[in-house]
Amino acid sequence: MTMPDAGTRGPAPANPGVIATADEPVNPLRDPRDRRIPRVAGPCVMVMFGVTGDLARKKLMPALYDLANRGLLPPGFSLVGFARRDWEDEDFAQITYEAVKEHARTPFRETVWQQLAEGMRFVPGEFDDDAAFDKLAETVQELDRDRGTGGNYAFYLSIPPRFFPMVVEQLKRSGLSDPSAVGAEWAGTARPPWRRVVIEKPFGHDLKSARKLNDIVDAVFPPESVFRIDHYLGKETVQNILALRFANEMYEPIWNRGYVDHVQITMSEDIGIGGRAGYYDGIGAARDVIQNHLLQLLALTAMEEPVSFAADSLRQEKEKVLSAVRLPVDLAAGTARGQYAAGWQGGRQVLGYLEEDGIPPDSRTETYAAVRLMLDTRRWAGVPFYLRTGKRLTRRMTEIALMFQRAPHLPFAATDTKELGQNALVIRVQPDEGVTVRFGSKVPGGAMEVRDVNMDFAYGQSFTESSPEAYERLILDVLIGDPPLFPRQEEVELSWRILDPIEQFWAENTKPEQYVSGSPGPASADAMMARDGRAWRRL
Amino acid sequence: MTIDLTDTTTGAISNALTEARRRLGGMTMGMVLTLIIVTDEEGQYDAIRAANEAAREHPCRILAMITRRPKADSRLDAEIRVGEASPGETIVLRMYGPLGQHADSVAAPLLVPDVPVVTWWPDRAPEVPAAHPLGVLAQRRVTDSAAADMPQAVLADLARAYRPGDTDFGWTRATAWRSLLAATLDQPHPKLEAGEVQAEQENPTADLIASWLNLKLDIPMRRTVSGGPGITRVSFDTSDGDITISRLDGRTATLSWPGRPDRMVALHRRETAELLAEELRRLDPDEVYAETLRRLDTRGIETAPVVDPEADERVIS
């Protein structure tokens, strides 16, 4: 027997765990090799609470239409809206129609719309109104009968968390949450009907409240049927982190403390708090963004390779790395926070945070937060992860940047490499999704002069047109029941464990430093980096 | 910008391309593949238009290969279009005289380095795509049996000539139907006894769907004829009655299930650009297509007793 040498070894066999799913009855028409046939959701109803909200209008309804347009919704798919509005089914359809026309990403087709509109119902009512929920239960059972939705319901709670207890309790009381309660006619079929509940961030504002919130939902829905949406995880680039790291051979060997100097994870926004004063004040940038988005990005960047992309394997690795996060000993030196002051942003004069409508003039809520985190693992020991987020900054941008160590020896004269920075691998999450590699290159000419250049991969150039919106992907995953992209309660709790001590320290010791709108953030954040001999990447 | 080069060489074309790119601001496009279109003057306009549209999803260099006047002296004319309709580059190559027999010598130097090559015959399929000089260059070869006068005969030829990497638009057009059929059978259903695919007379897609269902479900399939457009019905006989998907207008399908209300679902006939975009999405051999095609070729389509006096039936068992 001859041993194949390393260079000619064939591709690794596909992970069988990825192909063989659960012990569901097998549909002979579904062949794992047949990749033209997309995953299509089974028959179901989506019940949406908070249909009048911005998110529902701008993201959720258009995403549902786009899914239908791509042929990914099952025949008979139905959507039930529930809200405190005196609407008929037609009014709801009209509102949805307008939302879809304005915000859908795929071209509008009357036939697709008709298919969707046929299955739209609206139930008016308050969350504490028993009769309204009984009506809701009636409505979905009617849909089961008329449209063959099979008793499968997804409840999308696009409402503030303070209403969760009431709604969840009502779902239980009206029997909607119990798959065995509705329609005995399904008792004999191969698969029992399912119930899924979708909740949006915030998942609490600290560990305690997150647990309380979870207890409320947990009391009625089993953990595997709770889908927590972090829309960042639905983005192509974020999923591409996994492809980049684990499908390639050239990154993994340098993806560690041997080569990486530090990592910067940034989410900056150019807008202020807009109309969210009521929600934002008292929450702040760290709870709003770091706890969920940035720590999830950190987890995906830093985790070990999962044994498969099955939900459990993926979450285990994320949980492992989140549990290895260590806070700076001196929180004053290892964190920074700020509040935007009046100034000019993007060519317009804007108000400071304290002057915004509905914000108390003595508010201590931060609109900018930066932290330095260490990971106690063999791979990352000694490599700081700098996380920052803020509002009213120079521009809107989200990225993960791995900054590499400088070459240990440069066989050039010092003047030749004056312009040479650190090599970097930047995963651009938004806008202009893609990957940049930054490295030194000789400047053409007689002298040896080395300067930084960029090598770019842009989704916009290579694949973009068909890449689905994050919500499309996530809603489809909910309807199919595919959970890898949804954080589970353990991850939420681990993130709060990381953030709670920081929040507590801030509350007791510091006042956010003012930074001028349109600037890259407060001076204390720059000072925090300077103490480590590093600097933030330019926004 | 458009650059016309007459009586030229591939070297000059390459130089002109580099120069054009430089003049447009030195952008290097992330081109993901080279698409060779084998066509003629009559078909080139539509084919290039569809390819340009598909290139929005898959930025590529399009080489449209047109053979002209085989008896003339050998000559190569090129028309380069950069930075216009598509994010990639389009080169229309007109080959005169004996050069037409050596199209590969023109295409090979113009392939984008490192990325896959796809060859597409929008009109007439060659007898053996993988052996065609421009097919040899490609790892994916796309034909369209429906463009032929005798689609069934072409499909049979393609089945015998099949090499991994071959594919046919007749199969691509089946995707939406197959997807809906798979979704339909995801639900618990009574045992399927037999099935039927009803379409226009000359419809390779319907034949392939019938063959695929026969292969996967192991039930006898009837292929019946209607006035179209395209495929008008797929149904399964079960002990509870028929499960039927019918589409009479080429746009919306109705799913009828015994004991349940009818449901509507959008099921569009797709444009060439969409079909091409689907083909370019996956460049590995399509094994399911291969098996379906082989089954169609070995079992054939037999004529069966006509049940509906207006329908002409053929059966694959």
Short mmCIF file of N, CA and C in Angstrom, two decimals, chain B residues 8 16 20 31 34 56 110 112 139 143 149 153 155 158 164 174 178 184 187 231 242 250 265 268 280 284 297 299:
data_model
loop_
_atom_site.label_atom_id
_atom_site.label_comp_id
_atom_site.label_asym_id
_atom_site.label_seq_id
_atom_site.Cartn_x
_atom_site.Cartn_y
_atom_site.Cartn_z
N THR B 8 -7.71 40.02 -36.28
CA THR B 8 -6.85 40.19 -35.11
C THR B 8 -6.40 38.84 -34.56
N ALA B 16 -5.82 44.57 -25.63
CA ALA B 16 -6.90 45.55 -25.66
C ALA B 16 -7.72 45.49 -24.38
N ALA B 20 -8.23 48.45 -21.82
CA ALA B 20 -9.59 48.92 -21.52
C ALA B 20 -9.81 48.99 -20.02
N MET B 31 -13.91 38.17 -11.21
CA MET B 31 -14.65 37.30 -12.12
C MET B 31 -14.59 35.86 -11.63
N THR B 34 -15.38 31.78 -16.64
CA THR B 34 -15.45 32.15 -18.05
C THR B 34 -16.63 31.40 -18.64
N ARG B 56 -24.71 39.25 -13.56
CA ARG B 56 -24.88 40.09 -12.39
C ARG B 56 -24.77 39.26 -11.12
N LEU B 110 -7.96 33.01 -24.00
CA LEU B 110 -8.75 34.11 -23.43
C LEU B 110 -9.50 33.71 -22.16
N VAL B 112 -10.23 33.19 -18.33
CA VAL B 112 -9.74 33.85 -17.11
C VAL B 112 -8.95 32.82 -16.32
N GLN B 139 -15.57 22.61 -17.64
CA GLN B 139 -15.91 21.57 -16.69
C GLN B 139 -17.42 21.45 -16.55
N THR B 143 -26.43 22.42 -22.44
CA THR B 143 -27.14 22.36 -23.72
C THR B 143 -28.60 22.73 -23.48
N ASP B 149 -35.45 20.66 -32.95
CA ASP B 149 -36.72 20.31 -33.58
C ASP B 149 -37.28 19.02 -32.99
N ALA B 153 -35.29 13.17 -29.30
CA ALA B 153 -34.15 12.50 -29.94
C ALA B 153 -32.85 13.10 -29.40
N LEU B 155 -32.39 14.50 -26.51
CA LEU B 155 -32.22 14.04 -25.14
C LEU B 155 -31.63 12.63 -25.11
N LEU B 158 -28.04 12.93 -25.90
CA LEU B 158 -27.30 13.48 -24.76
C LEU B 158 -27.11 12.42 -23.69
N PRO B 164 -19.77 13.35 -16.85
CA PRO B 164 -19.99 14.20 -15.68
C PRO B 164 -19.67 15.66 -16.03
N ALA B 174 -36.89 22.11 -14.87
CA ALA B 174 -37.67 21.24 -13.99
C ALA B 174 -37.54 21.63 -12.52
N ARG B 178 -39.86 20.39 -9.53
CA ARG B 178 -39.34 19.34 -8.65
C ARG B 178 -39.36 19.80 -7.20
N THR B 184 -44.38 18.99 -1.60
CA THR B 184 -45.69 18.35 -1.47
C THR B 184 -45.57 17.00 -0.76
N GLN B 187 -45.11 16.26 3.19
CA GLN B 187 -46.23 16.03 4.11
C GLN B 187 -46.58 14.55 4.12
N ILE B 231 -45.59 22.60 -18.96
CA ILE B 231 -46.17 21.49 -18.22
C ILE B 231 -47.47 21.98 -17.60
N ASP B 242 -56.75 11.49 -6.11
CA ASP B 242 -55.56 12.04 -6.76
C ASP B 242 -54.98 13.24 -6.01
N GLY B 250 -49.24 28.84 -16.87
CA GLY B 250 -47.79 29.02 -16.86
C GLY B 250 -47.31 29.92 -15.74
N VAL B 265 -50.12 28.20 -5.50
CA VAL B 265 -48.71 28.50 -5.28
C VAL B 265 -48.13 29.03 -6.60
N HIS B 268 -43.62 29.98 -11.72
CA HIS B 268 -43.37 30.70 -12.96
C HIS B 268 -42.55 29.89 -13.95
N LEU B 280 -25.04 28.23 -13.33
CA LEU B 280 -23.72 28.71 -12.94
C LEU B 280 -23.51 28.64 -11.43
N ASP B 284 -20.37 21.53 -9.97
CA ASP B 284 -19.98 20.12 -9.86
C ASP B 284 -20.96 19.28 -10.67
N ASP B 297 -33.39 7.10 -20.79
CA ASP B 297 -32.84 6.47 -21.98
C ASP B 297 -33.06 4.96 -21.97
N ARG B 299 -35.27 3.10 -19.95
CA ARG B 299 -36.67 2.66 -19.88
C ARG B 299 -37.50 3.23 -21.01
#
